[in-house]
């Protein structure tokens, strides 16, 4: 860690944000292209939203919401495995549906919990024969079916799993959110009770923060925490130009910076919100420490028909810590209003917001050394593994320019 930078021109690349996007690119540039990299992070710690820490009772909690690693990408998995061993953990989620703990994604086991035997058999047979065994069916697609049995099932799942939860999470009905959002949690024509079916699943054995410490432990990487990029970077357009004129010059610490800039924060904030703030959803977290080994039956319970919070996560299920006490966390969704301490966790996906975002992105179109990368900077809904893949892809591009191979190399 460094505490003060006198001369930014000592660095080949500046990375804004020490989450997965920034940290992976930093490591790759440092290692494969022998670039000297400075990471600028506004928070007091590395890890971005995946940051974890011990709470006062010794439970490893995730400070920005529960993070479970899952992927089908061998590259992302193997890459992260350089920096952590894994605890085998297969996440399960139960929805509290009027007091009945129900597997989510809603599956054949869930059907049996909510319908009498004859009806359950008919619904299961119809679901499997229509879509195929183990197929994942988005609720929007299930609702569009004409068949009376499938309509009955769709109505039940919509009312008892999706409607209230989605209203809480987004302030919108399920049909008003982008279909890709609810499709993340489909109806499953099978009996797998796990939340994810990916090939690789688990939790970093010593936590995410340790994973990041290992990733950033490289002689070419320095990290400046507690520093907002706005204090360092200035983007200038040529002459006396209108607000939508593209930037043509970057200053770092007051002097021109010619190296690569990888920016992983919100793009609208980088431009002083000149076209108005992009819409985001935020969350408030409420932690409770309890003198019981476990209070939930699994890692997460979703409250799909009751309560103001969407879900409760019990961290000791995720970490496997064997304690006689536990810590749970409730999630309360909020509209993001840029209040002190509020975090813009989720982009709100729709055409209007995308167009709004593109206006910001266009401001950087004439700066080939500027790269917007990550969940905030790209205004997308990416999981951790997708971010790792995108960061590796960008690093491939940048390292190719340096005539490097996939192996560590000297410039
Ligand atoms: P971030 O982790 O947000 O990192 C960006 C960093 O940039 C932050 O540290 C921020 O402080 C810093 N920054 C921003 N602006 C500035 C600035 N101006 N100056 C300096 N620094 C700045 N994914 C999964 O795969 N599995 C899960 O179970 C999962 N659960 C999630 C639960 C919640 C509640 C949320 C919100 C997300 C979850 N995700 C999950 C998604 C995961 O958090 C993201 O994919 C991942 O963290 C994105 O990494 P990133 O580097 O793009 O962004
Ligand atoms: N969802 C729901 N009920 C559930 C679980 C999910 O309605 O029990 C919907 C909701 O709209 C949510 C989306 O599916 O925002 C995606 O859920 P996911 O668990 O992937 O959300 P995340 O973990 O990213 O917050």
Short mmCIF file of C-alpha atoms and ligand atoms in Angstrom, two decimals:
data_model
loop_
_atom_site.label_atom_id
_atom_site.label_comp_id
_atom_site.label_asym_id
_atom_site.label_seq_id
_atom_site.Cartn_x
_atom_site.Cartn_y
_atom_site.Cartn_z
CA UNK A 1 0.00 0.00 0.00
CA UNK A 2 1.17 3.53 -0.68
CA UNK A 3 -0.17 6.64 1.01
CA UNK A 4 0.78 9.43 -1.38
CA UNK A 5 1.77 9.72 -5.04
CA UNK A 6 4.09 12.51 -6.16
CA UNK A 7 4.40 11.64 -9.80
CA UNK A 8 1.82 9.53 -11.65
CA UNK A 9 4.08 9.33 -14.70
CA UNK A 10 6.10 6.73 -12.79
CA UNK A 11 3.27 4.29 -13.59
CA UNK A 12 2.49 2.63 -16.91
CA UNK A 13 -1.15 2.06 -15.99
CA UNK A 14 -3.66 3.48 -13.54
CA UNK A 15 -6.48 1.23 -12.38
CA UNK A 16 -9.46 2.75 -10.59
CA UNK A 17 -11.09 0.27 -8.21
CA UNK A 18 -9.65 -2.76 -6.41
CA UNK A 19 -12.55 -5.13 -7.05
CA UNK A 20 -12.35 -8.15 -9.34
CA UNK A 21 -12.24 -6.06 -12.52
CA UNK A 22 -9.43 -3.78 -11.41
CA UNK A 23 -7.42 -6.36 -9.50
CA UNK A 24 -7.36 -8.96 -12.28
CA UNK A 25 -6.28 -6.44 -14.91
CA UNK A 26 -3.67 -5.00 -12.55
CA UNK A 27 -2.18 -8.41 -11.90
CA UNK A 28 -2.13 -9.31 -15.57
CA UNK A 29 -0.52 -6.06 -16.70
CA UNK A 30 2.02 -6.30 -13.90
CA UNK A 31 2.88 -9.91 -14.54
CA UNK A 32 2.48 -10.46 -18.25
CA UNK A 33 3.44 -7.05 -19.62
CA UNK A 34 5.80 -6.00 -16.81
CA UNK A 35 3.80 -2.78 -16.41
CA UNK A 36 4.10 -0.71 -13.29
CA UNK A 37 0.51 -0.39 -12.08
CA UNK A 38 -1.11 1.89 -9.53
CA UNK A 39 -4.56 0.97 -8.20
CA UNK A 40 -6.58 3.88 -6.85
CA UNK A 41 -9.36 2.74 -4.50
CA UNK A 42 -11.74 5.08 -2.73
CA UNK A 43 -12.52 2.67 0.09
CA UNK A 44 -10.12 1.86 2.91
CA UNK A 45 -9.73 -1.70 1.63
CA UNK A 46 -9.29 -3.87 -1.46
CA UNK A 47 -11.76 -6.48 -2.79
CA UNK A 48 -14.57 -4.24 -4.06
CA UNK A 49 -17.99 -5.59 -3.22
CA UNK A 50 -16.54 -9.05 -2.56
CA UNK A 51 -14.64 -7.76 0.48
CA UNK A 52 -15.06 -9.89 3.61
CA UNK A 53 -13.89 -9.45 7.19
CA UNK A 54 -14.34 -10.97 10.64
CA UNK A 55 -17.12 -9.36 12.65
CA UNK A 56 -16.79 -8.72 16.39
CA UNK A 57 -17.90 -12.31 17.13
CA UNK A 58 -15.39 -13.87 14.74
CA UNK A 59 -17.79 -14.73 11.92
CA UNK A 60 -16.44 -14.02 8.43
CA UNK A 61 -19.03 -11.70 6.92
CA UNK A 62 -19.33 -10.10 3.49
CA UNK A 63 -19.58 -6.35 4.00
CA UNK A 64 -21.41 -5.68 0.72
CA UNK A 65 -23.80 -8.61 0.45
CA UNK A 66 -23.36 -12.38 0.23
CA UNK A 67 -20.96 -13.52 -2.52
CA UNK A 68 -20.95 -17.13 -3.67
CA UNK A 69 -18.50 -18.07 -6.39
CA UNK A 70 -19.91 -20.17 -9.22
CA UNK A 71 -18.88 -20.51 -12.84
CA UNK A 72 -18.77 -22.68 -15.93
CA UNK A 73 -15.65 -20.86 -17.07
CA UNK A 74 -12.62 -23.05 -16.63
CA UNK A 75 -10.42 -20.04 -17.32
CA UNK A 76 -11.96 -17.90 -14.57
CA UNK A 77 -11.88 -20.78 -12.09
CA UNK A 78 -8.29 -21.75 -12.82
CA UNK A 79 -7.18 -18.13 -12.78
CA UNK A 80 -8.61 -17.47 -9.32
CA UNK A 81 -7.28 -20.82 -8.11
CA UNK A 82 -3.81 -19.33 -8.43
CA UNK A 83 -4.68 -17.07 -5.51
CA UNK A 84 -6.90 -19.23 -3.33
CA UNK A 85 -7.80 -22.77 -2.42
CA UNK A 86 -11.53 -23.46 -2.29
CA UNK A 87 -13.98 -24.66 0.28
CA UNK A 88 -16.48 -26.95 -1.43
CA UNK A 89 -19.78 -25.15 -0.95
CA UNK A 90 -22.96 -25.64 -2.96
CA UNK A 91 -25.32 -22.79 -2.18
CA UNK A 92 -28.94 -23.61 -1.43
CA UNK A 93 -31.75 -21.10 -1.07
CA UNK A 94 -35.14 -21.73 0.46
CA UNK A 95 -38.06 -19.36 -0.03
CA UNK A 96 -40.29 -18.85 2.97
CA UNK A 97 -43.69 -19.24 1.28
CA UNK A 98 -46.29 -18.70 4.00
CA UNK A 99 -44.13 -20.67 6.42
CA UNK A 100 -43.14 -23.50 4.04
CA UNK A 101 -39.45 -23.56 3.21
CA UNK A 102 -39.46 -24.07 -0.55
CA UNK A 103 -36.42 -24.78 -2.77
CA UNK A 104 -35.56 -21.93 -5.14
CA UNK A 105 -35.15 -22.13 -8.10
CA UNK A 106 -38.66 -23.58 -7.85
CA UNK A 107 -38.31 -27.22 -8.94
CA UNK A 108 -40.06 -30.60 -8.85
CA UNK A 109 -39.41 -30.88 -5.10
CA UNK A 110 -40.99 -27.44 -4.62
CA UNK A 111 -44.09 -28.51 -6.55
CA UNK A 112 -44.56 -31.46 -4.21
CA UNK A 113 -44.50 -29.15 -1.19
CA UNK A 114 -47.38 -27.00 -2.47
CA UNK A 115 -49.80 -29.27 -4.37
CA UNK A 116 -51.61 -32.47 -3.48
CA UNK A 117 -50.15 -35.66 -4.89
CA UNK A 118 -52.33 -35.98 -8.00
CA UNK A 119 -51.99 -32.34 -8.97
CA UNK A 120 -48.25 -32.36 -8.27
CA UNK A 121 -47.80 -35.40 -10.51
CA UNK A 122 -49.73 -33.75 -13.33
CA UNK A 123 -47.76 -30.49 -13.01
CA UNK A 124 -44.40 -32.23 -12.85
CA UNK A 125 -45.20 -34.45 -15.86
CA UNK A 126 -46.37 -31.48 -17.88
CA UNK A 127 -43.34 -29.37 -16.98
CA UNK A 128 -40.86 -32.11 -17.85
CA UNK A 129 -42.65 -33.27 -21.02
CA UNK A 130 -43.01 -29.72 -22.33
CA UNK A 131 -39.50 -28.44 -21.68
CA UNK A 132 -37.38 -31.57 -21.08
CA UNK A 133 -35.88 -32.95 -17.89
CA UNK A 134 -33.64 -30.52 -15.97
CA UNK A 135 -34.42 -27.63 -18.30
CA UNK A 136 -34.38 -24.13 -16.82
CA UNK A 137 -37.50 -22.23 -17.75
CA UNK A 138 -37.66 -18.46 -17.14
CA UNK A 139 -40.84 -17.46 -15.30
CA UNK A 140 -41.72 -15.05 -18.13
CA UNK A 141 -41.61 -17.95 -20.60
CA UNK A 142 -43.61 -20.23 -18.32
CA UNK A 143 -46.28 -17.55 -18.00
CA UNK A 144 -46.62 -17.28 -21.76
CA UNK A 145 -47.73 -20.91 -22.13
CA UNK A 146 -51.38 -21.58 -23.08
CA UNK A 147 -51.61 -24.98 -21.44
CA UNK A 148 -53.91 -24.83 -18.36
CA UNK A 149 -51.61 -26.91 -16.14
CA UNK A 150 -48.56 -24.82 -17.02
CA UNK A 151 -50.59 -21.63 -16.47
CA UNK A 152 -51.59 -22.84 -13.04
CA UNK A 153 -48.00 -23.60 -12.15
CA UNK A 154 -46.78 -20.29 -13.60
CA UNK A 155 -49.38 -18.33 -11.65
CA UNK A 156 -48.41 -20.05 -8.42
CA UNK A 157 -44.69 -19.45 -8.87
CA UNK A 158 -45.23 -15.88 -10.06
CA UNK A 159 -47.42 -15.03 -7.07
CA UNK A 160 -45.42 -16.87 -4.43
CA UNK A 161 -41.81 -16.53 -5.56
CA UNK A 162 -41.39 -13.62 -7.95
CA UNK A 163 -43.98 -10.91 -7.46
CA UNK A 164 -43.34 -9.51 -3.99
CA UNK A 165 -39.60 -10.25 -3.96
CA UNK A 166 -39.14 -8.40 -7.28
CA UNK A 167 -41.30 -5.50 -6.11
CA UNK A 168 -39.07 -5.19 -3.06
CA UNK A 169 -35.81 -5.60 -4.96
CA UNK A 170 -36.54 -3.32 -7.92
CA UNK A 171 -39.64 -1.37 -7.03
CA UNK A 172 -41.15 -2.96 -10.16
CA UNK A 173 -43.32 -5.93 -11.13
CA UNK A 174 -41.46 -8.92 -12.66
CA UNK A 175 -42.73 -8.12 -16.16
CA UNK A 176 -41.31 -4.59 -15.84
CA UNK A 177 -37.72 -5.67 -15.16
CA UNK A 178 -35.40 -6.81 -17.93
CA UNK A 179 -36.21 -10.47 -18.69
CA UNK A 180 -32.54 -11.43 -18.13
CA UNK A 181 -32.91 -10.46 -14.46
CA UNK A 182 -35.71 -12.85 -13.48
CA UNK A 183 -34.24 -15.48 -15.84
CA UNK A 184 -31.30 -15.69 -13.43
CA UNK A 185 -33.62 -17.69 -11.16
CA UNK A 186 -35.63 -19.93 -13.49
CA UNK A 187 -38.14 -22.69 -12.79
CA UNK A 188 -36.25 -25.98 -12.93
CA UNK A 189 -37.75 -29.14 -14.47
CA UNK A 190 -35.59 -31.25 -12.17
CA UNK A 191 -34.76 -31.99 -8.55
CA UNK A 192 -31.46 -30.21 -8.06
CA UNK A 193 -32.02 -28.01 -4.98
CA UNK A 194 -28.86 -25.97 -5.49
CA UNK A 195 -29.18 -22.28 -6.39
CA UNK A 196 -26.55 -22.67 -9.13
CA UNK A 197 -25.84 -25.61 -11.40
CA UNK A 198 -22.39 -24.44 -12.52
CA UNK A 199 -19.46 -26.83 -12.86
CA UNK A 200 -17.26 -24.93 -10.42
CA UNK A 201 -18.73 -23.65 -7.14
CA UNK A 202 -17.20 -22.77 -3.82
CA UNK A 203 -15.95 -20.18 -1.39
CA UNK A 204 -12.34 -18.98 -1.16
CA UNK A 205 -10.93 -21.07 1.69
CA UNK A 206 -9.47 -18.10 3.57
CA UNK A 207 -12.00 -15.58 2.31
CA UNK A 208 -12.19 -13.14 -0.59
CA UNK A 209 -10.02 -10.48 0.99
CA UNK A 210 -7.14 -12.94 1.31
CA UNK A 211 -7.64 -13.91 -2.35
CA UNK A 212 -7.28 -10.23 -3.32
CA UNK A 213 -4.23 -9.78 -1.10
CA UNK A 214 -2.58 -12.67 -2.90
CA UNK A 215 -3.59 -11.38 -6.33
CA UNK A 216 -2.23 -7.91 -5.67
CA UNK A 217 0.97 -9.16 -4.06
CA UNK A 218 3.27 -8.35 -6.98
CA UNK A 219 6.31 -6.06 -7.08
CA UNK A 220 4.84 -4.09 -10.02
CA UNK A 221 1.56 -3.28 -8.22
CA UNK A 222 0.96 -0.48 -5.75
CA UNK A 223 -2.39 0.24 -4.12
CA UNK A 224 -3.54 3.65 -2.95
CA UNK A 225 -6.63 3.25 -0.75
CA UNK A 226 -8.84 6.02 0.58
CA UNK A 227 -8.41 7.98 -2.65
CA UNK A 228 -11.22 8.94 -5.00
CA UNK A 229 -10.24 8.97 -8.67
CA UNK A 230 -11.78 12.42 -8.95
CA UNK A 231 -8.94 13.74 -6.84
CA UNK A 232 -6.44 12.41 -9.36
CA UNK A 233 -7.90 12.25 -12.84
CA UNK A 234 -9.10 15.06 -15.03
CA UNK A 235 -10.60 14.51 -18.48
CA UNK A 236 -10.45 17.41 -20.90
CA UNK A 237 -12.20 18.04 -24.19
CA UNK A 238 -10.60 20.20 -26.86
CA UNK A 239 -11.22 23.95 -26.57
CA UNK A 240 -14.49 25.52 -25.47
CA UNK A 241 -16.75 22.60 -26.35
CA UNK A 242 -20.35 21.53 -25.61
CA UNK A 243 -21.02 18.99 -22.81
CA UNK A 244 -21.25 16.05 -25.21
CA UNK A 245 -17.89 16.71 -26.90
CA UNK A 246 -15.57 13.72 -26.39
CA UNK A 247 -12.58 14.01 -24.09
CA UNK A 248 -9.24 14.19 -25.83
CA UNK A 249 -6.80 14.46 -22.96
CA UNK A 250 -6.24 12.86 -19.56
CA UNK A 251 -4.43 14.50 -16.67
CA UNK A 252 -3.30 12.55 -13.61
CA UNK A 253 -2.21 14.65 -10.67
CA UNK A 254 -2.30 17.70 -12.95
CA UNK A 255 0.02 16.43 -15.68
CA UNK A 256 -0.79 14.57 -18.93
CA UNK A 257 -0.99 10.80 -18.50
CA UNK A 258 -0.24 8.66 -21.56
CA UNK A 259 -0.52 5.18 -20.02
CA UNK A 260 -3.54 2.87 -19.87
CA UNK A 261 -6.42 3.79 -17.57
CA UNK A 262 -8.75 1.03 -16.45
CA UNK A 263 -11.77 2.54 -14.75
CA UNK A 264 -14.13 0.24 -12.82
CA UNK A 265 -16.35 2.76 -11.00
CA UNK A 266 -19.60 4.36 -12.21
CA UNK A 267 -19.08 6.30 -15.44
CA UNK A 268 -21.66 8.99 -14.66
CA UNK A 269 -19.82 9.92 -11.46
CA UNK A 270 -16.56 10.24 -13.38
CA UNK A 271 -18.26 12.87 -15.55
CA UNK A 272 -19.78 14.80 -12.62
CA UNK A 273 -23.18 13.38 -13.66
CA UNK A 274 -23.39 15.98 -16.43
CA UNK A 275 -26.23 14.15 -18.20
CA UNK A 276 -27.95 13.33 -14.91
CA UNK A 277 -27.28 10.35 -12.66
CA UNK A 278 -27.81 6.85 -14.05
CA UNK A 279 -30.47 4.94 -12.09
CA UNK A 280 -29.19 2.34 -9.63
CA UNK A 281 -30.63 0.20 -6.86
CA UNK A 282 -28.96 0.08 -3.49
CA UNK A 283 -29.25 -2.09 -0.38
CA UNK A 284 -29.15 -1.57 3.36
CA UNK A 285 -27.74 -4.44 5.39
CA UNK A 286 -28.81 -5.25 8.95
CA UNK A 287 -26.60 -7.71 10.85
CA UNK A 288 -27.63 -9.73 13.88
CA UNK A 289 -25.37 -11.83 16.09
CA UNK A 290 -27.18 -14.71 17.79
CA UNK A 291 -26.21 -17.29 20.42
CA UNK A 292 -27.23 -20.32 18.39
CA UNK A 293 -25.22 -22.53 16.10
CA UNK A 294 -27.61 -21.97 13.18
CA UNK A 295 -30.88 -20.10 12.90
CA UNK A 296 -31.57 -20.77 9.22
CA UNK A 297 -31.83 -24.19 7.56
CA UNK A 298 -29.40 -23.19 4.79
CA UNK A 299 -27.19 -20.31 3.62
CA UNK A 300 -29.98 -18.02 2.44
CA UNK A 301 -33.73 -17.77 2.96
CA UNK A 302 -35.68 -15.59 0.52
CA UNK A 303 -38.80 -13.87 1.85
CA UNK A 304 -41.00 -14.00 -1.19
CA UNK A 305 -44.43 -13.28 0.31
CA UNK A 306 -43.67 -11.46 3.57
CA UNK A 307 -41.23 -9.09 5.35
CA UNK A 308 -39.67 -5.84 4.14
CA UNK A 309 -36.29 -7.43 3.51
CA UNK A 310 -35.74 -9.68 0.50
CA UNK A 311 -33.47 -12.28 2.04
CA UNK A 312 -31.48 -13.31 5.08
CA UNK A 313 -28.07 -14.89 4.76
CA UNK A 314 -26.42 -16.82 7.55
CA UNK A 315 -22.70 -16.51 6.97
CA UNK A 316 -21.55 -19.53 8.93
CA UNK A 317 -23.21 -21.76 6.31
CA UNK A 318 -21.08 -20.11 3.62
CA UNK A 319 -17.83 -20.19 5.55
CA UNK A 320 -18.29 -23.54 7.28
CA UNK A 321 -17.14 -22.01 10.57
CA UNK A 322 -17.97 -24.37 13.43
CA UNK A 323 -19.07 -21.98 16.19
CA UNK A 324 -21.67 -21.95 18.96
CA UNK A 325 -22.94 -18.56 17.75
CA UNK A 326 -23.89 -17.14 14.38
CA UNK A 327 -24.33 -13.95 12.33
CA UNK A 328 -27.20 -13.30 9.96
CA UNK A 329 -27.78 -10.39 7.60
CA UNK A 330 -31.03 -8.97 6.25
CA UNK A 331 -31.08 -7.13 2.90
CA UNK A 332 -33.36 -4.13 2.45
CA UNK A 333 -33.47 -2.83 -1.15
CA UNK A 334 -33.55 0.93 -1.67
CA UNK A 335 -33.63 3.38 -4.54
CA UNK A 336 -30.10 4.78 -4.90
CA UNK A 337 -30.18 8.49 -4.13
CA UNK A 338 -26.43 9.12 -3.73
CA UNK A 339 -26.78 9.70 0.00
CA UNK A 340 -23.64 9.49 2.15
CA UNK A 341 -22.61 5.86 2.59
CA UNK A 342 -25.03 4.56 -0.04
CA UNK A 343 -23.57 2.20 -2.65
CA UNK A 344 -24.90 1.85 -6.23
CA UNK A 345 -25.10 -1.95 -6.26
CA UNK A 346 -27.30 -2.70 -9.26
CA UNK A 347 -27.72 -1.09 -12.67
CA UNK A 348 -31.38 -0.95 -13.67
CA UNK A 349 -31.47 -2.54 -17.09
CA UNK A 350 -33.73 -1.07 -19.77
CA UNK A 351 -33.35 0.63 -23.15
CA UNK A 352 -33.70 4.14 -21.80
CA UNK A 353 -31.03 3.65 -19.15
CA UNK A 354 -28.75 1.96 -21.67
CA UNK A 355 -29.04 4.97 -24.00
CA UNK A 356 -28.33 7.25 -21.04
CA UNK A 357 -25.21 5.21 -20.23
CA UNK A 358 -24.07 5.24 -23.88
CA UNK A 359 -24.04 9.06 -23.78
CA UNK A 360 -21.48 8.87 -21.02
CA UNK A 361 -19.45 6.18 -22.75
CA UNK A 362 -19.34 8.24 -25.94
CA UNK A 363 -17.44 10.93 -24.06
CA UNK A 364 -14.48 8.53 -23.89
CA UNK A 365 -14.61 7.39 -27.53
CA UNK A 366 -11.53 9.35 -28.56
CA UNK A 367 -9.37 8.08 -25.72
CA UNK A 368 -7.94 4.70 -26.81
CA UNK A 369 -6.06 4.32 -23.52
CA UNK A 370 -9.23 4.59 -21.42
CA UNK A 371 -11.09 1.36 -20.65
CA UNK A 372 -14.40 1.16 -18.78
CA UNK A 373 -14.58 -2.29 -17.22
CA UNK A 374 -16.79 -3.95 -14.62
CA UNK A 375 -20.27 -4.07 -13.21
CA UNK A 376 -20.54 -0.33 -12.56
CA UNK A 377 -18.37 1.03 -15.37
CA UNK A 378 -20.24 -1.04 -17.97
CA UNK A 379 -23.63 -0.57 -16.30
CA UNK A 380 -24.37 -4.30 -16.50
CA UNK A 381 -25.44 -7.11 -14.17
CA UNK A 382 -22.29 -9.24 -14.04
CA UNK A 383 -21.41 -12.03 -11.64
CA UNK A 384 -17.86 -12.26 -10.33
CA UNK A 385 -16.78 -14.92 -12.82
CA UNK A 386 -18.02 -12.85 -15.75
CA UNK A 387 -15.98 -9.92 -14.49
CA UNK A 388 -12.90 -12.11 -14.19
CA UNK A 389 -13.39 -13.31 -17.77
CA UNK A 390 -13.87 -9.77 -19.08
CA UNK A 391 -10.84 -8.53 -17.18
CA UNK A 392 -8.71 -11.35 -18.59
CA UNK A 393 -9.99 -10.58 -22.09
CA UNK A 394 -9.06 -6.91 -21.74
CA UNK A 395 -5.67 -7.90 -20.37
CA UNK A 396 -5.18 -10.22 -23.38
CA UNK A 397 -5.85 -7.26 -25.65
CA UNK A 398 -3.54 -4.91 -23.80
CA UNK A 399 -0.78 -7.50 -23.44
CA UNK A 400 -1.04 -8.39 -27.14
CA UNK A 401 -0.23 -4.76 -27.88
CA UNK A 402 2.90 -5.29 -25.83
CA UNK A 403 3.80 -8.38 -27.91
CA UNK A 404 3.52 -10.55 -24.80
CA UNK A 405 2.36 -14.13 -24.55
CA UNK A 406 0.06 -15.67 -21.98
CA UNK A 407 3.13 -16.39 -19.91
CA UNK A 408 4.73 -13.83 -17.60
CA UNK A 409 7.17 -11.90 -19.76
CA UNK A 410 9.56 -9.00 -19.58
CA UNK A 411 8.88 -6.02 -21.82
P1 LIG B 1 -16.77 -3.71 -7.58
O1 LIG B 1 -16.58 -4.95 -6.80
O2 LIG B 1 -17.92 -2.84 -7.25
O3 LIG B 1 -15.42 -2.87 -7.49
C1 LIG B 1 -15.35 -1.53 -7.95
C2 LIG B 1 -14.39 -0.80 -7.02
O4 LIG B 1 -14.17 0.50 -7.55
C3 LIG B 1 -14.97 -0.61 -5.61
O5 LIG B 1 -14.05 -1.07 -4.66
C4 LIG B 1 -15.18 0.89 -5.52
O6 LIG B 1 -14.98 1.40 -4.20
C5 LIG B 1 -14.11 1.41 -6.47
N1 LIG B 1 -14.43 2.75 -7.01
C6 LIG B 1 -15.57 3.14 -7.61
N2 LIG B 1 -15.48 4.43 -7.96
C7 LIG B 1 -14.26 4.88 -7.57
C8 LIG B 1 -13.59 6.11 -7.64
N3 LIG B 1 -14.17 7.20 -8.18
N4 LIG B 1 -12.34 6.21 -7.15
C9 LIG B 1 -11.74 5.14 -6.57
N5 LIG B 1 -12.33 3.93 -6.47
C10 LIG B 1 -13.57 3.80 -6.96
N6 LIG B 1 -21.48 -12.22 -7.94
C11 LIG B 1 -21.30 -13.56 -7.90
O7 LIG B 1 -20.62 -14.13 -8.76
N7 LIG B 1 -21.87 -14.32 -6.89
C12 LIG B 1 -22.62 -13.76 -5.91
O8 LIG B 1 -23.11 -14.45 -5.01
C13 LIG B 1 -22.82 -12.34 -5.94
N8 LIG B 1 -23.55 -11.75 -4.99
C14 LIG B 1 -23.74 -10.40 -5.04
C15 LIG B 1 -24.52 -9.81 -4.05
C16 LIG B 1 -24.71 -8.44 -4.07
C17 LIG B 1 -25.56 -7.81 -3.02
C18 LIG B 1 -24.16 -7.65 -5.12
C19 LIG B 1 -24.39 -6.17 -5.17
C20 LIG B 1 -23.37 -8.23 -6.10
C21 LIG B 1 -23.16 -9.61 -6.08
N9 LIG B 1 -22.38 -10.23 -7.04
C22 LIG B 1 -22.21 -11.60 -6.99
C23 LIG B 1 -21.74 -9.47 -8.12
C24 LIG B 1 -20.30 -9.05 -7.76
O9 LIG B 1 -20.34 -8.17 -6.64
C25 LIG B 1 -19.69 -8.35 -8.94
O10 LIG B 1 -19.69 -9.16 -10.08
C26 LIG B 1 -18.24 -7.92 -8.71
O11 LIG B 1 -18.01 -7.43 -7.43
C27 LIG B 1 -17.93 -6.85 -9.71
O12 LIG B 1 -16.57 -6.47 -9.59
P2 LIG B 1 -16.14 -5.03 -10.10
O13 LIG B 1 -14.68 -4.96 -9.90
O14 LIG B 1 -16.71 -4.76 -11.43
O15 LIG B 1 -16.91 -4.02 -9.14
N1 LIG B 2 -36.13 -13.34 -7.73
C1 LIG B 2 -37.38 -13.44 -7.16
N2 LIG B 2 -37.56 -14.29 -6.11
C2 LIG B 2 -36.56 -15.04 -5.61
C3 LIG B 2 -35.30 -14.94 -6.18
C4 LIG B 2 -35.10 -14.07 -7.24
O1 LIG B 2 -38.31 -12.74 -7.57
O2 LIG B 2 -36.79 -15.80 -4.65
C5 LIG B 2 -35.95 -12.42 -8.89
C6 LIG B 2 -35.73 -10.98 -8.44
O3 LIG B 2 -36.29 -10.14 -9.43
C7 LIG B 2 -34.23 -10.89 -8.43
C8 LIG B 2 -33.85 -11.72 -9.64
O4 LIG B 2 -34.81 -12.80 -9.63
O5 LIG B 2 -33.77 -9.56 -8.52
C9 LIG B 2 -32.46 -12.26 -9.65
O6 LIG B 2 -32.21 -12.95 -8.43
P1 LIG B 2 -30.73 -13.22 -7.91
O7 LIG B 2 -30.81 -14.11 -6.72
O8 LIG B 2 -29.89 -13.66 -9.03
O9 LIG B 2 -30.31 -11.76 -7.45
P2 LIG B 2 -28.93 -11.22 -6.82
O10 LIG B 2 -28.36 -12.33 -6.02
O11 LIG B 2 -28.09 -10.82 -7.98
O12 LIG B 2 -29.38 -10.07 -6.00
#
